[in-house]
Short mmCIF file of C-alpha atoms and ligand atoms in Angstrom, two decimals:
data_model
loop_
_atom_site.label_atom_id
_atom_site.label_comp_id
_atom_site.label_asym_id
_atom_site.label_seq_id
_atom_site.Cartn_x
_atom_site.Cartn_y
_atom_site.Cartn_z
CA MET M 26 -49.16 -59.80 9.67
CA ALA M 27 -46.47 -61.27 11.99
CA ARG M 28 -46.69 -60.53 15.73
CA ASP M 29 -43.79 -58.74 17.39
CA THR M 30 -43.67 -61.06 20.41
CA TYR M 31 -40.40 -59.53 21.66
CA THR M 32 -42.05 -56.11 22.10
CA GLU M 33 -45.00 -57.80 23.84
CA LEU M 34 -42.65 -59.63 26.27
CA VAL M 35 -40.51 -56.58 27.02
CA ASN M 36 -43.63 -54.70 28.02
CA THR M 37 -44.39 -57.11 30.88
CA PRO M 38 -42.80 -56.30 34.32
CA LEU M 39 -40.55 -59.38 34.21
CA GLY M 40 -39.62 -58.81 30.56
CA ARG M 41 -38.65 -55.22 31.32
CA ARG M 42 -36.40 -56.32 34.24
CA ILE M 43 -34.66 -59.06 32.23
CA SER M 44 -34.14 -56.97 29.07
CA GLY M 45 -32.86 -54.07 31.21
CA ALA M 46 -30.39 -56.31 33.07
CA LEU M 47 -29.09 -57.79 29.81
CA GLY M 48 -28.88 -54.42 28.04
CA LEU M 49 -31.28 -55.57 25.29
CA PRO M 50 -33.41 -53.13 23.23
CA GLN M 51 -36.54 -52.00 25.07
CA PRO M 52 -39.22 -51.06 22.55
CA SER M 53 -42.08 -49.16 24.21
CA ARG M 54 -45.76 -49.29 23.35
CA LEU M 55 -46.22 -46.16 21.26
CA ARG M 56 -48.87 -43.52 21.95
CA ARG M 57 -51.21 -43.64 18.96
CA HIS M 58 -54.03 -41.31 18.00
CA ARG M 59 -57.48 -41.79 19.49
CA PRO M 60 -60.28 -39.49 18.30
CA GLY M 61 -61.33 -37.13 21.09
CA ALA M 62 -58.08 -37.58 23.07
CA PRO M 63 -56.00 -34.46 23.84
CA VAL M 64 -53.27 -33.59 21.32
CA ILE M 65 -50.72 -34.48 23.98
CA ASP M 66 -51.08 -35.12 27.69
CA GLY M 67 -48.98 -32.84 29.88
CA PRO M 68 -47.04 -29.56 29.83
CA VAL M 69 -45.28 -28.37 26.67
CA ALA M 70 -42.03 -26.45 27.19
CA LEU M 71 -41.24 -23.68 24.72
CA VAL M 72 -37.62 -22.75 23.94
CA GLY M 73 -36.70 -19.64 21.93
CA ARG M 74 -37.39 -15.92 21.98
CA SER M 75 -38.33 -15.24 18.34
CA THR M 76 -41.71 -13.96 17.13
CA VAL M 77 -42.23 -17.44 15.64
CA ALA M 78 -41.79 -18.87 19.16
CA ASP M 79 -44.33 -16.37 20.54
CA ARG M 80 -46.84 -17.27 17.85
CA ILE M 81 -46.34 -21.00 18.43
CA GLY M 82 -46.95 -20.40 22.14
CA GLU M 83 -50.29 -18.75 21.25
CA VAL M 84 -51.27 -21.66 19.00
CA LEU M 85 -50.52 -24.20 21.74
CA LEU M 86 -52.43 -22.16 24.33
CA GLY M 87 -55.34 -21.95 21.87
CA TRP M 88 -55.50 -25.76 21.94
CA GLY M 89 -55.81 -25.65 25.73
CA LEU M 90 -52.28 -26.97 26.32
CA ASP M 91 -50.24 -26.15 29.40
CA VAL M 92 -47.37 -24.12 27.86
CA ARG M 93 -44.27 -23.39 29.98
CA ARG M 94 -41.37 -21.09 29.29
CA HIS M 95 -39.61 -22.40 32.41
CA PRO M 96 -40.93 -25.76 33.61
CA ASP M 97 -40.10 -26.64 37.21
CA PRO M 98 -36.95 -28.74 37.48
CA GLY M 99 -37.87 -32.38 37.86
CA GLU M 100 -41.41 -31.87 36.58
CA ARG M 101 -42.52 -34.39 33.91
CA ILE M 102 -43.13 -32.65 30.57
CA ALA M 103 -44.85 -34.09 27.51
CA ALA M 104 -43.03 -32.14 24.81
CA VAL M 105 -40.46 -29.46 24.03
CA VAL M 106 -40.88 -27.11 21.06
CA ALA M 107 -37.51 -25.46 20.40
CA CYS M 108 -37.42 -22.52 17.96
CA PHE M 109 -34.19 -21.95 16.02
CA ASP M 110 -35.73 -19.85 13.26
CA ASP M 111 -33.62 -16.82 14.18
CA VAL M 112 -30.15 -18.43 14.10
CA ALA M 113 -27.78 -16.61 11.72
CA ALA M 114 -24.52 -18.44 12.46
CA PRO M 115 -23.49 -21.72 14.14
CA GLY M 116 -22.54 -19.84 17.32
CA ASP M 117 -26.20 -18.84 17.76
CA LEU M 118 -27.18 -22.47 18.34
CA SER M 119 -25.48 -22.75 21.71
CA ALA M 120 -27.93 -20.92 24.00
CA PRO M 121 -31.17 -22.55 22.79
CA VAL M 122 -29.47 -25.96 22.52
CA MET M 123 -28.30 -25.77 26.14
CA GLU M 124 -31.80 -24.78 27.24
CA LEU M 125 -33.20 -27.77 25.32
CA SER M 126 -30.53 -30.04 26.77
CA GLY M 127 -31.55 -29.09 30.31
CA LEU M 128 -35.14 -30.20 29.65
CA LEU M 129 -34.58 -33.57 28.00
CA ARG M 130 -34.49 -35.71 31.15
CA GLN M 131 -37.96 -34.39 32.01
CA VAL M 132 -39.59 -35.60 28.76
CA GLY M 133 -41.96 -38.49 29.49
CA PRO M 134 -42.82 -41.70 27.56
CA SER M 135 -43.99 -41.10 23.96
CA GLY M 136 -42.94 -37.48 24.48
CA ARG M 137 -41.99 -35.15 21.68
CA VAL M 138 -39.20 -32.75 20.79
CA ILE M 139 -39.93 -30.51 17.82
CA THR M 140 -37.34 -28.12 16.43
CA VAL M 141 -38.54 -25.21 14.32
CA SER M 142 -36.12 -23.61 11.86
CA ARG M 143 -35.88 -21.94 8.45
CA ARG M 144 -35.20 -24.02 5.33
CA PRO M 145 -31.40 -24.24 4.83
CA GLY M 146 -31.62 -24.00 1.03
CA ALA M 147 -33.53 -20.73 1.25
CA THR M 148 -30.41 -18.74 2.16
CA SER M 149 -27.14 -18.40 0.27
CA ASP M 150 -25.38 -16.94 3.30
CA PRO M 151 -22.81 -19.62 4.27
CA ALA M 152 -22.98 -18.98 8.02
CA ALA M 153 -26.79 -18.93 8.09
CA ARG M 154 -27.05 -22.11 6.03
CA ALA M 155 -24.46 -23.79 8.25
CA ALA M 156 -26.52 -22.92 11.32
CA ARG M 157 -29.78 -24.10 9.77
CA GLN M 158 -28.27 -27.33 8.53
CA GLY M 159 -26.78 -27.69 12.01
CA VAL M 160 -30.34 -27.86 13.34
CA GLU M 161 -30.94 -30.84 11.03
CA GLY M 162 -27.90 -32.64 12.44
CA LEU M 163 -28.82 -31.99 16.04
CA THR M 164 -32.47 -33.00 15.54
CA ARG M 165 -31.54 -36.28 13.84
CA SER M 166 -28.98 -37.10 16.53
CA LEU M 167 -31.42 -36.27 19.29
CA ALA M 168 -34.00 -38.57 17.66
CA HIS M 169 -31.45 -41.44 18.02
CA GLU M 170 -31.07 -40.54 21.71
CA MET M 171 -34.78 -40.43 22.62
CA ARG M 172 -36.10 -43.26 24.80
CA ARG M 173 -39.44 -44.86 25.77
CA GLY M 174 -41.26 -44.18 22.51
CA ALA M 175 -40.39 -40.48 22.46
CA THR M 176 -39.45 -38.88 19.13
CA ALA M 177 -37.66 -35.80 17.77
CA ASN M 178 -38.62 -34.14 14.49
CA GLY M 179 -38.29 -30.74 12.86
CA ILE M 180 -40.49 -28.23 11.10
CA GLN M 181 -38.71 -26.19 8.41
CA LEU M 182 -40.30 -22.96 7.26
CA ALA M 183 -39.80 -21.12 3.98
CA GLU M 184 -37.73 -17.95 4.28
CA ASP M 185 -40.38 -15.33 4.87
CA LEU M 186 -43.25 -17.53 5.91
CA ASP M 187 -45.12 -16.12 8.85
CA ALA M 188 -45.83 -18.43 11.78
CA ASP M 189 -49.54 -17.59 11.28
CA ALA M 190 -49.58 -19.80 8.15
CA PRO M 191 -52.06 -22.67 8.73
CA GLY M 192 -49.40 -25.21 7.75
CA VAL M 193 -47.32 -24.30 10.80
CA ALA M 194 -50.10 -25.15 13.24
CA GLY M 195 -50.99 -28.21 11.15
CA ALA M 196 -47.42 -29.56 11.23
CA LEU M 197 -47.07 -28.80 14.93
CA ARG M 198 -50.26 -30.64 15.81
CA PHE M 199 -49.38 -33.67 13.69
CA LEU M 200 -45.93 -33.99 15.22
CA LEU M 201 -47.16 -33.53 18.81
CA SER M 202 -50.02 -36.00 18.42
CA GLY M 203 -50.13 -39.79 18.39
CA ARG M 204 -50.70 -39.61 14.63
CA SER M 205 -46.92 -39.29 14.20
CA ALA M 206 -46.10 -42.22 16.55
CA TYR M 207 -43.64 -43.86 14.11
CA VAL M 208 -42.17 -40.67 12.59
CA SER M 209 -38.80 -39.73 14.08
CA GLY M 210 -35.72 -37.84 12.91
CA GLN M 211 -37.71 -36.26 10.05
CA PHE M 212 -38.46 -32.74 8.77
CA LEU M 213 -41.81 -31.40 7.71
CA THR M 214 -41.44 -28.45 5.37
CA VAL M 215 -44.02 -25.67 5.20
CA ASP M 216 -43.53 -23.46 2.16
CA THR M 217 -46.75 -21.54 1.57
CA VAL M 218 -49.66 -19.90 3.36
CA ASN M 219 -52.04 -22.35 1.66
CA GLY M 220 -54.21 -24.59 3.75
CA GLU M 221 -56.93 -24.22 6.28
CA LEU M 222 -57.41 -25.00 9.97
CA PRO M 223 -60.65 -26.40 11.37
CA ARG M 224 -62.98 -23.66 12.60
CA ARG M 225 -64.03 -25.64 15.67
CA ALA M 226 -61.99 -27.90 17.95
CA GLU M 227 -63.98 -31.03 16.91
CA GLY M 228 -62.89 -30.36 13.32
CA TRP M 229 -59.40 -31.69 14.11
CA ASP M 230 -60.92 -35.16 14.45
CA ARG M 231 -62.76 -35.06 11.10
CA PRO M 232 -60.55 -32.93 8.85
CA LEU M 233 -61.66 -34.77 5.70
CA ALA M 234 -65.43 -34.47 6.27
CA GLY M 235 -67.31 -34.25 2.96
CA GLN M 236 -64.31 -35.22 0.82
CA VAL M 237 -63.98 -38.19 -1.53
CA ALA M 238 -60.77 -40.24 -1.54
CA VAL M 239 -59.47 -42.94 -3.88
CA VAL M 240 -57.08 -45.50 -2.39
CA THR M 241 -55.37 -47.95 -4.78
CA GLY M 242 -54.18 -51.36 -3.56
CA ALA M 243 -56.87 -51.11 -0.89
CA ALA M 244 -57.75 -54.81 -0.50
CA ARG M 245 -55.21 -55.49 2.25
CA GLY M 246 -52.18 -54.30 4.19
CA ILE M 247 -51.31 -50.63 4.29
CA GLY M 248 -53.97 -49.77 1.68
CA ALA M 249 -56.78 -51.23 3.82
CA ALA M 250 -55.48 -49.27 6.85
CA ILE M 251 -55.44 -46.08 4.76
CA THR M 252 -59.12 -46.53 3.86
CA GLU M 253 -59.99 -46.94 7.55
CA VAL M 254 -58.09 -43.86 8.73
CA LEU M 255 -59.36 -41.64 5.89
CA ARG M 256 -62.90 -42.83 6.65
CA ARG M 257 -62.44 -42.16 10.37
CA ASP M 258 -61.28 -38.65 9.45
CA GLY M 259 -64.51 -38.10 7.52
CA ALA M 260 -63.78 -39.01 3.87
CA GLU M 261 -65.94 -41.14 1.58
CA ILE M 262 -63.82 -43.97 0.15
CA ILE M 263 -63.34 -45.45 -3.31
CA ALA M 264 -61.35 -48.64 -2.75
CA VAL M 265 -59.41 -49.88 -5.80
CA ASP M 266 -57.61 -53.17 -6.37
CA VAL M 267 -57.04 -55.83 -9.03
CA PRO M 268 -60.00 -58.10 -9.94
CA ALA M 269 -58.12 -61.10 -8.44
CA ALA M 270 -58.38 -59.41 -5.01
CA GLY M 271 -62.11 -58.74 -5.55
CA GLU M 272 -63.39 -60.51 -2.42
CA GLN M 273 -60.96 -58.78 -0.04
CA LEU M 274 -61.60 -55.51 -1.83
CA ALA M 275 -65.35 -55.81 -1.30
CA ALA M 276 -64.74 -56.54 2.39
CA THR M 277 -62.57 -53.39 2.72
CA ALA M 278 -65.13 -51.23 0.91
CA ASN M 279 -67.97 -52.57 3.09
CA ARG M 280 -66.00 -51.99 6.29
CA VAL M 281 -65.62 -48.28 5.46
CA ARG M 282 -69.05 -47.98 3.77
CA GLY M 283 -67.36 -46.93 0.53
CA THR M 284 -67.50 -48.18 -3.05
CA ALA M 285 -65.22 -50.77 -4.65
CA LEU M 286 -63.65 -50.47 -8.08
CA GLN M 287 -61.91 -53.52 -9.52
CA LEU M 288 -59.16 -52.03 -11.62
CA ASP M 289 -55.60 -52.89 -12.53
CA VAL M 290 -53.84 -49.52 -12.17
CA THR M 291 -51.52 -50.34 -15.08
CA VAL M 292 -54.25 -50.35 -17.75
CA GLN M 293 -53.98 -47.42 -20.15
CA ASP M 294 -57.28 -45.77 -19.19
CA ALA M 295 -57.03 -46.38 -15.41
CA GLY M 296 -57.16 -42.64 -14.63
CA GLU M 297 -60.19 -42.03 -16.83
CA ARG M 298 -61.97 -45.00 -15.22
CA LEU M 299 -61.22 -43.68 -11.73
CA VAL M 300 -62.62 -40.27 -12.62
CA ALA M 301 -65.74 -41.82 -14.24
CA HIS M 302 -66.38 -43.98 -11.14
CA ALA M 303 -65.98 -41.00 -8.80
CA ALA M 304 -68.29 -38.85 -10.94
CA GLN M 305 -70.97 -41.52 -11.17
CA HIS M 306 -70.99 -42.78 -7.57
CA HIS M 307 -69.72 -39.85 -5.48
CA GLY M 308 -70.08 -36.67 -7.53
CA ARG M 309 -66.63 -35.39 -6.56
CA LEU M 310 -62.98 -36.38 -6.12
CA ASP M 311 -60.59 -34.68 -3.70
CA ILE M 312 -57.84 -37.11 -2.66
CA VAL M 313 -55.94 -39.83 -4.50
CA VAL M 314 -53.60 -42.16 -2.63
CA HIS M 315 -51.31 -44.17 -4.92
CA ASN M 316 -50.67 -47.14 -2.65
CA ALA M 317 -50.75 -50.14 -5.03
CA GLY M 318 -47.26 -51.58 -5.20
CA ILE M 319 -45.39 -54.82 -5.85
CA THR M 320 -41.94 -56.27 -5.23
CA ARG M 321 -40.14 -58.73 -7.55
CA ASP M 322 -36.77 -58.97 -5.79
CA LYS M 323 -33.66 -60.27 -7.61
CA LEU M 324 -30.02 -59.27 -7.59
CA LEU M 325 -29.39 -57.00 -10.57
CA ALA M 326 -27.04 -59.62 -12.05
CA ASN M 327 -30.03 -62.01 -12.24
CA MET M 328 -32.65 -59.43 -13.24
CA THR M 329 -35.17 -60.39 -15.94
CA PRO M 330 -37.12 -57.96 -18.13
CA ASP M 331 -40.48 -59.08 -16.69
CA ARG M 332 -39.34 -58.51 -13.09
CA TRP M 333 -37.92 -55.10 -13.91
CA ASP M 334 -40.79 -53.93 -16.14
CA SER M 335 -43.66 -55.11 -13.94
CA VAL M 336 -42.34 -53.28 -10.86
CA ILE M 337 -41.75 -50.07 -12.82
CA ALA M 338 -45.19 -50.38 -14.44
CA VAL M 339 -47.15 -50.81 -11.19
CA ASN M 340 -45.11 -48.65 -8.82
CA ILE M 341 -44.42 -45.56 -10.92
CA GLU M 342 -45.65 -45.61 -14.53
CA SER M 343 -49.26 -46.16 -13.45
CA GLN M 344 -49.03 -43.16 -11.11
CA LEU M 345 -47.66 -40.89 -13.83
CA ARG M 346 -50.40 -41.95 -16.27
CA ILE M 347 -53.21 -41.68 -13.69
CA ASN M 348 -52.00 -38.24 -12.56
CA ARG M 349 -52.11 -36.99 -16.16
CA ALA M 350 -55.74 -38.12 -16.46
CA LEU M 351 -56.67 -36.67 -13.07
CA LEU M 352 -55.16 -33.28 -13.86
CA ALA M 353 -57.02 -33.20 -17.18
CA SER M 354 -60.32 -33.67 -15.34
CA GLU M 355 -62.53 -30.89 -13.98
CA LEU M 356 -63.63 -33.18 -11.16
CA PHE M 357 -60.12 -33.10 -9.65
CA ASP M 358 -59.67 -29.37 -9.77
CA HIS M 359 -60.65 -28.00 -6.36
CA GLY M 360 -57.61 -28.12 -4.09
CA PRO M 361 -56.81 -31.73 -5.03
CA ARG M 362 -54.44 -33.84 -2.94
CA ILE M 363 -52.21 -36.66 -4.13
CA VAL M 364 -50.20 -38.82 -1.75
CA SER M 365 -47.92 -41.56 -3.14
CA LEU M 366 -46.24 -44.48 -1.46
CA ALA M 367 -42.46 -44.41 -1.77
CA SER M 368 -40.14 -46.51 0.43
CA THR M 369 -36.93 -46.12 2.40
CA SER M 370 -35.50 -48.57 -0.18
CA GLY M 371 -35.87 -45.76 -2.70
CA ILE M 372 -33.74 -43.51 -0.46
CA ALA M 373 -30.95 -45.85 0.62
CA GLY M 374 -31.25 -48.68 -1.88
CA ASN M 375 -31.58 -52.29 -0.80
CA ARG M 376 -29.81 -55.48 -1.86
CA GLY M 377 -31.99 -57.38 -4.33
CA GLN M 378 -34.33 -54.44 -4.85
CA SER M 379 -32.80 -52.42 -7.71
CA ASN M 380 -36.13 -52.52 -9.58
CA TYR M 381 -38.20 -51.62 -6.52
CA ALA M 382 -35.77 -48.90 -5.39
CA ALA M 383 -35.71 -47.39 -8.90
CA SER M 384 -39.51 -47.26 -8.90
CA LYS M 385 -39.75 -45.76 -5.41
CA ALA M 386 -36.97 -43.20 -5.97
CA GLY M 387 -38.93 -42.43 -9.15
CA VAL M 388 -42.01 -41.72 -7.02
CA MET M 389 -40.03 -39.15 -5.02
CA GLY M 390 -38.79 -37.51 -8.22
CA MET M 391 -42.28 -37.44 -9.69
CA VAL M 392 -43.70 -35.88 -6.53
CA SER M 393 -41.12 -33.11 -6.30
CA ALA M 394 -41.48 -32.33 -10.03
CA SER M 395 -45.29 -32.20 -9.84
CA GLN M 396 -45.74 -29.65 -7.08
CA ASP M 397 -46.21 -26.71 -9.46
CA LEU M 398 -48.79 -28.63 -11.49
CA LEU M 399 -50.81 -29.29 -8.36
CA GLY M 400 -50.08 -25.84 -6.95
CA SER M 401 -51.75 -24.20 -9.93
CA ARG M 402 -54.96 -25.96 -8.78
CA HIS M 403 -54.38 -25.02 -5.11
CA GLY M 404 -53.55 -28.64 -4.47
CA THR M 405 -50.57 -30.57 -3.12
CA ILE M 406 -48.64 -33.74 -3.93
CA ASN M 407 -46.43 -35.54 -1.43
CA ALA M 408 -44.98 -38.97 -0.79
CA VAL M 409 -44.65 -41.12 2.29
CA ALA M 410 -41.68 -43.48 2.58
CA PRO M 411 -42.41 -46.31 5.02
CA GLY M 412 -39.57 -48.24 6.61
CA PHE M 413 -40.25 -51.66 8.15
CA ILE M 414 -44.03 -51.99 8.51
CA GLU M 415 -45.73 -55.13 9.89
CA THR M 416 -47.70 -56.42 6.87
CA GLU M 417 -48.08 -59.60 4.82
CA MET M 418 -45.23 -58.26 2.65
CA THR M 419 -42.78 -58.10 5.58
CA ALA M 420 -44.13 -61.28 7.26
CA LYS M 421 -42.46 -63.14 4.37
CA ILE M 422 -38.99 -61.94 5.44
CA PRO M 423 -37.03 -64.75 7.24
CA PRO M 424 -37.55 -64.51 11.06
CA ILE M 425 -34.01 -63.48 12.09
CA THR M 426 -33.69 -60.81 9.38
CA ARG M 427 -37.15 -59.59 10.42
CA GLN M 428 -36.11 -59.26 14.09
CA VAL M 429 -32.97 -57.34 13.10
CA ALA M 430 -34.92 -55.02 10.78
CA ARG M 431 -37.34 -54.16 13.61
CA ARG M 432 -34.65 -53.39 16.19
CA LEU M 433 -32.53 -51.30 13.82
CA SER M 434 -34.82 -48.30 14.25
CA SER M 435 -34.61 -45.66 16.97
CA LEU M 436 -37.97 -46.88 18.27
CA ASN M 437 -36.68 -50.51 18.33
CA GLN M 438 -39.77 -51.88 16.60
CA GLY M 439 -41.54 -52.09 13.25
CA GLY M 440 -44.33 -49.69 12.43
CA LEU M 441 -47.97 -50.62 11.93
CA PRO M 442 -50.00 -49.97 8.77
CA VAL M 443 -51.99 -47.41 10.76
CA ASP M 444 -48.81 -45.33 11.27
CA VAL M 445 -48.37 -44.94 7.51
CA ALA M 446 -52.09 -44.25 7.13
CA GLU M 447 -52.06 -41.47 9.76
CA THR M 448 -49.26 -39.63 7.93
CA ILE M 449 -51.11 -39.97 4.62
CA ALA M 450 -54.32 -38.67 6.20
CA PHE M 451 -52.40 -35.70 7.60
CA LEU M 452 -50.82 -34.86 4.22
CA ALA M 453 -54.27 -35.08 2.60
CA SER M 454 -55.86 -32.79 5.20
CA PRO M 455 -56.55 -29.06 4.78
CA SER M 456 -54.08 -28.12 7.52
CA ALA M 457 -51.20 -29.56 5.44
CA GLY M 458 -51.95 -27.28 2.48
CA GLY M 459 -48.59 -25.50 2.86
CA THR M 460 -46.57 -28.69 2.29
CA SER M 461 -45.97 -30.02 -1.23
CA GLY M 462 -43.29 -31.94 -3.12
CA LEU M 463 -42.10 -33.58 0.10
CA THR M 464 -41.25 -37.21 0.85
CA LEU M 465 -41.82 -37.89 4.53
CA ARG M 466 -40.37 -41.05 6.03
CA VAL M 467 -42.47 -43.14 8.42
CA CYS M 468 -39.73 -45.47 9.57
CA GLY M 469 -39.04 -44.97 13.29
CA GLN M 470 -35.70 -43.54 12.11
CA ASN M 471 -34.62 -46.91 10.76
CA LEU M 472 -30.86 -47.05 10.40
CA VAL M 473 -31.32 -48.79 7.06
CA GLY M 474 -32.00 -45.95 4.69
CA ALA M 475 -30.99 -43.21 7.12
P1 LIG P 506 -49.39 -55.57 -0.03
O1 LIG P 506 -48.72 -56.46 -1.04
O2 LIG P 506 -49.88 -56.19 1.24
O3 LIG P 506 -50.62 -54.81 -0.73
C1 LIG P 506 -50.51 -54.20 -1.98
C2 LIG P 506 -51.88 -54.16 -2.64
O4 LIG P 506 -51.73 -53.57 -3.95
C3 LIG P 506 -52.48 -55.56 -2.85
O5 LIG P 506 -53.82 -55.59 -2.38
C4 LIG P 506 -52.39 -55.75 -4.35
O6 LIG P 506 -53.44 -56.59 -4.88
C5 LIG P 506 -52.49 -54.32 -4.86
N1 LIG P 506 -51.98 -54.22 -6.23
C6 LIG P 506 -50.82 -54.72 -6.73
N2 LIG P 506 -50.74 -54.47 -8.04
C7 LIG P 506 -51.85 -53.78 -8.38
C8 LIG P 506 -52.34 -53.22 -9.60
N3 LIG P 506 -51.65 -53.37 -10.75
N4 LIG P 506 -53.51 -52.57 -9.60
C9 LIG P 506 -54.21 -52.43 -8.45
N5 LIG P 506 -53.81 -52.92 -7.26
C10 LIG P 506 -52.64 -53.59 -7.24
O7 LIG P 506 -48.35 -54.41 0.25
P2 LIG P 506 -48.23 -53.38 1.51
O8 LIG P 506 -47.17 -53.88 2.40
O9 LIG P 506 -49.57 -53.09 2.10
O10 LIG P 506 -47.66 -52.10 0.74
C11 LIG P 506 -48.46 -51.03 0.28
C12 LIG P 506 -47.56 -49.97 -0.33
O11 LIG P 506 -46.59 -49.54 0.64
C13 LIG P 506 -46.76 -50.46 -1.54
O12 LIG P 506 -46.65 -49.40 -2.48
C14 LIG P 506 -45.40 -50.78 -0.93
O13 LIG P 506 -44.38 -50.71 -1.91
C15 LIG P 506 -45.29 -49.69 0.10
N6 LIG P 506 -44.33 -50.01 1.19
C16 LIG P 506 -44.56 -51.03 2.08
C17 LIG P 506 -43.63 -51.29 3.08
C18 LIG P 506 -43.81 -52.37 4.14
O14 LIG P 506 -42.98 -52.50 5.03
N7 LIG P 506 -44.88 -53.17 4.08
C19 LIG P 506 -42.47 -50.52 3.17
C20 LIG P 506 -42.27 -49.51 2.25
C21 LIG P 506 -43.22 -49.26 1.27
#
């Protein structure tokens, strides 16, 4: 993994002075999750007068946070939660937006703004949908304006979903916490009352206790980070990778005290072999993370069948085949969770990556089409679309292109594998049970793929 020496330099006193004087980007060190640390450090301002706002206030107070309806002017605040769930026409946005505007200068480093609104597509009233979609535009723009590692994201609720739904508290906690350090300008949708919150406060640090998780492509990079975060959150790990990566795979499995399974995910019976391994060595299977992925970049004019077919086979066909086997198995039938790796290339496209982008856009299509299948088992399926993440894959990008790619995001830096892993762990956790069919970007609001 390449070091981001520019971010290291800018975070020294001299580096900060020079970069400030020259008007250069000033990436901040991001606040990342530490078990046992408070959700967020400092007062949380609450904007909005709806019953959803009242309920969110209760949830935040229940976590021991310092919730303010009217923070003192000039006082440093850690976050603003702004509720727009009751807007019925664009004119209704003005009052809460102005209240939010007045608070923004008080938001500290790695602070958070979270907007809460209803899903635009859930209403066919033109004025209401205009207002709701307006919240999307303002949240995304605000995310571009945030400074010093602070982010802005939204939570979108289904039409009649009550704010008591566990998924609302789950989404709120994820977005406030350091787990979402590299998520900005995004929307987390909560559609159902499914899901469960920890009964005791300590439960938030080990939401996956007692569960068994498969991670494919686990030998290195993002996959290895996923095994570590899922393990930290309490899960037992089955680490999967190709036989050629056997040594690294064994090291990953040992690090997280899990089991290793050497398996090429493209073989016809990969799903059956996963299920058999889980049954024999762990006695259950709750979470599957489809992380194995490859790139074989070429301009489409120079594309060869082997480059096209191998990327499609690893990145999407294997997932479809494995999911069919999983869903046919009784072992994977108790609130199962699937999380797949997509990519911002699959959203915006990328020069030289028509094969990769087709496979990753395919992942998003597969995920949204599979939510009913998983829902019938009280499970969920979601995707995570990373932007520029510091791994061996991105270390191969030429240095200047790599610097540009890092600075093109609202957070002015690349993400770390742990940032992707935290989002995956959240989507696999009981508190995210109300979210399914979603692709969530972990990209620091990278302009490429916006
Ligand atoms: P990586 O190349 O470092 O690791 C991928 C792992 O998958 C390797 O250990 C490899 O051996 C394994 N693998 C490949 N083919 C396999 C197969 N047929 N069966 C089993 N295992 C197989 O990549 P990474 O950067 O850690 O990326 C992980 C995932 O995240 C991929 O799906 C990638 O497309 C996606 N992603 C990465 C980035 C980024 O910036 N690094 C951005 C967007 C998406």
